Amino acid sequence: MLHKTPNIAAETSLLVLLSFLWGGSFTLTEVALDTVPPASIVAARLTIGAGLLVLTALWIRLKFPNTIASWSALLMQGILQSALPFTLISWGQTRIDSGLAGLLNTTPPLFVFLISLILLGDRANLGRRFTGTVIGFAGVAATLGPAAFADDQGSVLGQLAITGASLSYALAALFARRFSGQPPILTAACSMSMAAAIMVPAAFLTDQPHTLSPSTEGLAAILGLGCFSTAIAMAIYFRLVRTLGPLGVTTGSYLRAGFSMLLGAFLLGEALSGAQMLGFVLILLGVAVTTGQIRYPLRVRHAQ
């Protein structure tokens, strides 16, 4: 079976959409945390997301895996991509401010780059990947600015939790390559279902969610997390792992930080500085270089 060469411009557009969906998840999580504990937030968003994805997979008549080995791999993917990082981020946001959390959560491309280079010996397009990674990280630093490090609580554990989530995302992107032979929606449905199967019992053990009284805003935030930041986002994610590769798809973490700042400005009335706008431009440039949309010296790749 022949595989078509992906349209890089189209795939990069999907990466921007994915980053927007995940960038908004920080705001939604912040709203939900006012009345719902971290584990229950994760369990609810995974249950909603998995349910929608499974229904979609059934509707388009996809064939589900039927071996223990396949489901074991999907369980690992669900843990690395969702159950573990979602929990670490939700818990970490109770300890540190969102600016610092956003900065720390931009490190998956660095982890992917280092793991691919040191452990896997992947030196393909080394200069381009390194340049794009550095430009993107510089853009994030400029966008967030020194205020991101002004953590009043000074919680080292919170910072370690967000960094651990970033490492988990990097490992998930590398691990996800083994599912490139099956439809992205099927991979998303199965891995999210396995993650939900872990987090629902965990939430009942730690939070007793049946005793909670979440606010209307909190419930709306969790619904948004489940539908948009989980179901739709994961279907796009597994497609991009196949078309852009692990490093390409994790550069979305840079865009995620930029979108968090923009959403704060447009939805919450926060001011945008010149440095933040410059940083966002650098973020876009870093993603374009890493994914091959721009190739130095200054060659723009045109869509076919």
CSV table of C-alpha atoms in Angstrom, one decimal:
chain,number,residue,atom,x,y,z
A,1,MET,CA,0.0,0.0,0.0
A,2,LEU,CA,1.4,3.4,-1.1
A,3,HIS,CA,1.5,6.2,1.4
A,4,LYS,CA,1.0,9.8,0.1
A,5,THR,CA,3.6,12.3,1.0
A,6,PRO,CA,2.0,14.6,3.6
A,7,ASN,CA,1.2,18.2,2.8
A,8,ILE,CA,3.5,19.9,5.3
A,9,ALA,CA,1.5,23.1,5.2
A,10,ALA,CA,-1.8,21.3,6.0
A,11,GLU,CA,-0.2,19.2,8.7
A,12,THR,CA,1.4,22.3,10.3
A,13,SER,CA,-2.1,24.0,10.3
A,14,LEU,CA,-3.4,21.0,12.2
A,15,LEU,CA,-0.5,21.4,14.6
A,16,VAL,CA,-1.5,25.0,15.2
A,17,LEU,CA,-5.1,23.8,15.9
A,18,LEU,CA,-3.9,21.1,18.3
A,19,SER,CA,-1.8,23.7,20.1
A,20,PHE,CA,-4.8,26.0,20.4
A,21,LEU,CA,-6.9,23.2,21.9
A,22,TRP,CA,-4.2,22.2,24.3
A,23,GLY,CA,-3.3,25.8,25.1
A,24,GLY,CA,-6.8,26.4,26.3
A,25,SER,CA,-6.6,23.4,28.6
A,26,PHE,CA,-4.5,25.3,31.1
A,27,THR,CA,-7.3,27.9,31.5
A,28,LEU,CA,-10.0,25.3,31.6
A,29,THR,CA,-8.1,23.3,34.2
A,30,GLU,CA,-7.6,26.4,36.3
A,31,VAL,CA,-11.4,27.0,36.3
A,32,ALA,CA,-12.2,23.4,37.2
A,33,LEU,CA,-9.7,23.3,40.0
A,34,ASP,CA,-11.7,25.8,42.0
A,35,THR,CA,-14.3,23.1,42.9
A,36,VAL,CA,-12.9,19.8,41.6
A,37,PRO,CA,-9.7,18.0,42.7
A,38,PRO,CA,-7.0,17.1,40.1
A,39,ALA,CA,-7.7,13.3,39.8
A,40,SER,CA,-11.4,13.8,39.3
A,41,ILE,CA,-10.8,16.4,36.6
A,42,VAL,CA,-8.5,14.0,34.8
A,43,ALA,CA,-10.9,11.0,35.2
A,44,ALA,CA,-13.9,13.1,33.9
A,45,ARG,CA,-12.1,14.5,30.9
A,46,LEU,CA,-10.7,11.1,29.9
A,47,THR,CA,-14.1,9.4,30.3
A,48,ILE,CA,-15.8,12.1,28.1
A,49,GLY,CA,-13.0,12.1,25.6
A,50,ALA,CA,-12.8,8.3,25.4
A,51,GLY,CA,-16.6,7.9,25.1
A,52,LEU,CA,-16.7,10.3,22.1
A,53,LEU,CA,-13.8,8.7,20.4
A,54,VAL,CA,-15.1,5.2,20.9
A,55,LEU,CA,-18.5,6.2,19.5
A,56,THR,CA,-16.8,7.8,16.5
A,57,ALA,CA,-14.7,4.7,15.9
A,58,LEU,CA,-17.8,2.5,16.0
A,59,TRP,CA,-19.8,4.8,13.7
A,60,ILE,CA,-17.1,4.7,11.0
A,61,ARG,CA,-16.8,0.9,11.6
A,62,LEU,CA,-13.2,0.7,12.6
A,63,LYS,CA,-11.9,-2.7,13.7
A,64,PHE,CA,-10.7,-2.7,17.3
A,65,PRO,CA,-7.5,-4.7,18.4
A,66,ASN,CA,-8.1,-8.2,19.5
A,67,THR,CA,-4.7,-9.2,21.1
A,68,ILE,CA,-3.3,-8.7,24.6
A,69,ALA,CA,-0.1,-7.4,23.1
A,70,SER,CA,-2.0,-4.6,21.3
A,71,TRP,CA,-4.0,-3.6,24.3
A,72,SER,CA,-0.9,-3.6,26.5
A,73,ALA,CA,0.8,-1.2,24.1
A,74,LEU,CA,-2.3,1.0,24.1
A,75,LEU,CA,-2.4,0.9,27.9
A,76,MET,CA,1.2,2.2,28.0
A,77,GLN,CA,0.4,4.9,25.4
A,78,GLY,CA,-2.6,6.0,27.5
A,79,ILE,CA,-0.5,6.2,30.6
A,80,LEU,CA,2.3,8.2,29.0
A,81,GLN,CA,0.1,10.5,26.9
A,82,SER,CA,-2.8,11.1,29.2
A,83,ALA,CA,-3.2,9.5,32.6
A,84,LEU,CA,0.2,10.5,34.0
A,85,PRO,CA,0.9,13.9,32.5
A,86,PHE,CA,-2.7,15.1,32.9
A,87,THR,CA,-2.5,14.3,36.6
A,88,LEU,CA,0.9,15.8,37.1
A,89,ILE,CA,-0.1,19.0,35.3
A,90,SER,CA,-3.4,19.3,37.2
A,91,TRP,CA,-1.7,18.7,40.5
A,92,GLY,CA,1.2,21.0,39.6
A,93,GLN,CA,-1.1,23.9,38.9
A,94,THR,CA,-2.2,23.8,42.5
A,95,ARG,CA,1.3,24.5,43.5
A,96,ILE,CA,2.7,27.0,41.0
A,97,ASP,CA,1.4,29.8,38.9
A,98,SER,CA,0.2,29.2,35.3
A,99,GLY,CA,3.0,31.2,33.7
A,100,LEU,CA,5.7,29.0,35.2
A,101,ALA,CA,3.6,25.9,34.4
A,102,GLY,CA,3.3,27.0,30.8
A,103,LEU,CA,7.1,27.5,30.5
A,104,LEU,CA,8.0,24.2,32.1
A,105,ASN,CA,5.4,22.4,29.8
A,106,THR,CA,7.3,23.6,26.7
A,107,THR,CA,10.2,21.2,27.2
A,108,PRO,CA,8.8,18.0,25.4
A,109,PRO,CA,10.7,18.9,22.2
A,110,LEU,CA,13.9,19.2,24.1
A,111,PHE,CA,13.4,15.8,25.7
A,112,VAL,CA,12.4,14.3,22.3
A,113,PHE,CA,15.5,15.8,20.6
A,114,LEU,CA,17.9,14.5,23.4
A,115,ILE,CA,16.3,11.0,23.6
A,116,SER,CA,16.3,10.6,19.8
A,117,LEU,CA,19.9,11.8,19.6
A,118,ILE,CA,21.5,10.1,22.6
A,119,LEU,CA,19.5,6.9,23.0
A,120,LEU,CA,18.1,6.2,19.5
A,121,GLY,CA,21.0,7.7,17.5
A,122,ASP,CA,18.7,9.6,15.2
A,123,ARG,CA,20.9,12.3,13.5
A,124,ALA,CA,18.6,12.9,10.5
A,125,ASN,CA,18.2,16.7,9.9
A,126,LEU,CA,20.2,17.3,13.1
A,127,GLY,CA,21.0,20.9,12.4
A,128,ARG,CA,17.5,21.9,11.4
A,129,ARG,CA,15.9,20.1,14.3
A,130,PHE,CA,18.3,21.7,16.8
A,131,THR,CA,17.9,25.2,15.4
A,132,GLY,CA,14.1,25.0,15.4
A,133,THR,CA,14.1,23.6,19.0
A,134,VAL,CA,16.3,26.5,20.2
A,135,ILE,CA,14.4,29.2,18.4
A,136,GLY,CA,11.1,27.9,19.8
A,137,PHE,CA,12.3,27.7,23.3
A,138,ALA,CA,13.8,31.2,23.0
A,139,GLY,CA,10.4,32.4,21.8
A,140,VAL,CA,8.7,30.9,24.9
A,141,ALA,CA,11.1,32.5,27.2
A,142,ALA,CA,10.5,35.9,25.6
A,143,THR,CA,6.8,35.4,25.6
A,144,LEU,CA,6.5,34.6,29.2
A,145,GLY,CA,9.3,36.8,30.4
A,146,PRO,CA,10.9,37.0,33.9
A,147,ALA,CA,7.4,37.1,35.6
A,148,ALA,CA,7.1,33.4,34.8
A,149,PHE,CA,9.8,32.6,37.4
A,150,ALA,CA,8.2,34.8,40.1
A,151,ASP,CA,6.6,31.8,41.8
A,152,ASP,CA,5.3,33.1,45.1
A,153,GLN,CA,4.7,29.7,46.5
A,154,GLY,CA,8.1,28.5,45.4
A,155,SER,CA,7.0,24.9,45.2
A,156,VAL,CA,9.8,22.7,43.9
A,157,LEU,CA,7.5,19.7,43.8
A,158,GLY,CA,5.0,21.6,41.6
A,159,GLN,CA,7.8,22.5,39.1
A,160,LEU,CA,9.0,18.9,39.1
A,161,ALA,CA,5.5,17.6,38.4
A,162,ILE,CA,5.1,19.8,35.3
A,163,THR,CA,8.6,18.8,34.1
A,164,GLY,CA,7.8,15.2,34.7
A,165,ALA,CA,4.6,15.7,32.6
A,166,SER,CA,6.8,17.1,29.8
A,167,LEU,CA,9.1,14.1,29.9
A,168,SER,CA,6.0,11.8,29.8
A,169,TYR,CA,4.7,13.7,26.7
A,170,ALA,CA,8.1,13.2,25.0
A,171,LEU,CA,8.2,9.5,25.7
A,172,ALA,CA,4.5,9.2,24.5
A,173,ALA,CA,5.4,10.8,21.2
A,174,LEU,CA,8.3,8.4,20.6
A,175,PHE,CA,6.2,5.4,21.7
A,176,ALA,CA,3.3,6.4,19.5
A,177,ARG,CA,5.2,5.7,16.3
A,178,ARG,CA,4.4,2.0,16.6
A,179,PHE,CA,0.7,2.8,15.9
A,180,SER,CA,1.3,4.5,12.6
A,181,GLY,CA,-0.3,1.6,10.8
A,182,GLN,CA,-3.7,2.1,12.2
A,183,PRO,CA,-6.2,5.0,12.0
A,184,PRO,CA,-5.5,7.8,14.4
A,185,ILE,CA,-9.0,7.8,15.8
A,186,LEU,CA,-8.7,4.2,16.7
A,187,THR,CA,-5.4,4.7,18.5
A,188,ALA,CA,-6.9,7.7,20.3
A,189,ALA,CA,-10.1,5.9,21.3
A,190,CYS,CA,-8.3,2.8,22.6
A,191,SER,CA,-5.5,4.6,24.5
A,192,MET,CA,-7.9,7.1,26.0
A,193,SER,CA,-10.2,4.3,27.1
A,194,MET,CA,-7.3,2.5,28.9
A,195,ALA,CA,-6.2,5.8,30.5
A,196,ALA,CA,-9.8,6.4,31.7
A,197,ALA,CA,-9.9,2.8,33.1
A,198,ILE,CA,-7.0,3.7,35.3
A,199,MET,CA,-8.0,7.2,36.4
A,200,VAL,CA,-11.7,6.6,37.2
A,201,PRO,CA,-10.9,4.1,40.1
A,202,ALA,CA,-8.0,6.3,41.2
A,203,ALA,CA,-10.4,9.3,41.4
A,204,PHE,CA,-12.9,7.4,43.5
A,205,LEU,CA,-10.1,6.3,45.9
A,206,THR,CA,-8.5,9.7,46.3
A,207,ASP,CA,-11.3,12.2,45.8
A,208,GLN,CA,-14.7,10.4,46.4
A,209,PRO,CA,-16.1,12.5,43.5
A,210,HIS,CA,-19.7,11.5,44.3
A,211,THR,CA,-19.4,13.7,47.4
A,212,LEU,CA,-18.2,16.8,45.5
A,213,SER,CA,-20.3,19.9,44.6
A,214,PRO,CA,-18.7,21.3,41.5
A,215,SER,CA,-19.7,24.7,40.2
A,216,THR,CA,-21.5,25.2,36.9
A,217,GLU,CA,-18.3,26.8,35.5
A,218,GLY,CA,-16.2,23.8,36.7
A,219,LEU,CA,-18.5,21.4,35.0
A,220,ALA,CA,-18.5,23.4,31.8
A,221,ALA,CA,-14.7,23.5,32.0
A,222,ILE,CA,-14.4,19.7,32.4
A,223,LEU,CA,-16.9,19.2,29.5
A,224,GLY,CA,-14.7,21.5,27.3
A,225,LEU,CA,-11.6,19.6,28.4
A,226,GLY,CA,-13.2,16.3,27.5
A,227,CYS,CA,-14.6,17.3,24.1
A,228,PHE,CA,-12.0,19.6,22.7
A,229,SER,CA,-8.7,19.2,24.6
A,230,THR,CA,-9.0,15.4,24.8
A,231,ALA,CA,-11.3,13.8,22.1
A,232,ILE,CA,-10.6,16.1,19.1
A,233,ALA,CA,-7.1,16.9,20.2
A,234,MET,CA,-6.0,13.3,20.5
A,235,ALA,CA,-7.4,12.4,17.1
A,236,ILE,CA,-5.3,15.2,15.6
A,237,TYR,CA,-2.3,14.3,17.7
A,238,PHE,CA,-2.0,10.7,16.6
A,239,ARG,CA,-2.3,11.8,13.0
A,240,LEU,CA,0.5,14.3,13.4
A,241,VAL,CA,2.8,11.7,15.1
A,242,ARG,CA,2.6,9.8,11.8
A,243,THR,CA,3.0,12.8,9.5
A,244,LEU,CA,5.3,15.2,11.3
A,245,GLY,CA,7.1,12.8,13.6
A,246,PRO,CA,7.6,12.9,17.4
A,247,LEU,CA,9.7,16.1,17.4
A,248,GLY,CA,7.5,17.9,15.0
A,249,VAL,CA,4.3,17.2,17.0
A,250,THR,CA,5.9,18.1,20.3
A,251,THR,CA,6.9,21.5,19.0
A,252,GLY,CA,3.2,22.2,19.5
A,253,SER,CA,4.1,22.7,23.2
A,254,TYR,CA,5.8,26.0,22.2
A,255,LEU,CA,2.6,27.2,20.4
A,256,ARG,CA,0.6,26.0,23.4
A,257,ALA,CA,2.4,28.5,25.6
A,258,GLY,CA,1.9,31.3,23.1
A,259,PHE,CA,-1.8,30.5,22.8
A,260,SER,CA,-2.1,30.5,26.6
A,261,MET,CA,-0.8,34.1,26.6
A,262,LEU,CA,-3.1,35.2,23.7
A,263,LEU,CA,-6.2,33.6,25.3
A,264,GLY,CA,-5.4,35.3,28.5
A,265,ALA,CA,-5.3,38.6,26.7
A,266,PHE,CA,-8.4,38.2,24.6
A,267,LEU,CA,-10.6,36.4,27.2
A,268,LEU,CA,-9.3,37.7,30.5
A,269,GLY,CA,-8.2,41.2,29.4
A,270,GLU,CA,-4.5,40.7,30.2
A,271,ALA,CA,-2.1,43.1,28.5
A,272,LEU,CA,0.1,41.9,25.7
A,273,SER,CA,3.6,43.4,25.6
A,274,GLY,CA,5.9,43.9,22.7
A,275,ALA,CA,8.2,41.2,24.1
A,276,GLN,CA,5.4,38.8,24.2
A,277,MET,CA,4.4,39.4,20.6
A,278,LEU,CA,8.0,39.0,19.5
A,279,GLY,CA,8.2,35.8,21.5
A,280,PHE,CA,5.1,34.4,19.7
A,281,VAL,CA,6.7,35.2,16.3
A,282,LEU,CA,9.8,33.3,17.4
A,283,ILE,CA,7.7,30.4,18.5
A,284,LEU,CA,6.0,30.2,15.1
A,285,LEU,CA,9.4,30.5,13.4
A,286,GLY,CA,10.8,27.7,15.5
A,287,VAL,CA,7.9,25.4,14.7
A,288,ALA,CA,8.2,26.2,11.0
A,289,VAL,CA,12.0,25.4,11.0
A,290,THR,CA,11.6,22.2,13.0
A,291,THR,CA,8.7,20.8,10.8
A,292,GLY,CA,10.5,21.7,7.6
A,293,GLN,CA,8.1,24.5,6.6
A,294,ILE,CA,11.1,26.8,6.4
A,295,ARG,CA,14.6,25.5,5.5
A,296,TYR,CA,17.6,27.7,6.0
A,297,PRO,CA,19.1,29.6,4.4
A,298,LEU,CA,15.7,31.1,4.0
A,299,ARG,CA,14.0,28.6,1.8
A,300,VAL,CA,10.2,28.3,2.3
A,301,ARG,CA,8.7,24.9,1.5
A,302,HIS,CA,5.6,25.4,-0.7
A,303,ALA,CA,2.6,23.1,-0.4
A,304,GLN,CA,2.3,20.6,-3.2
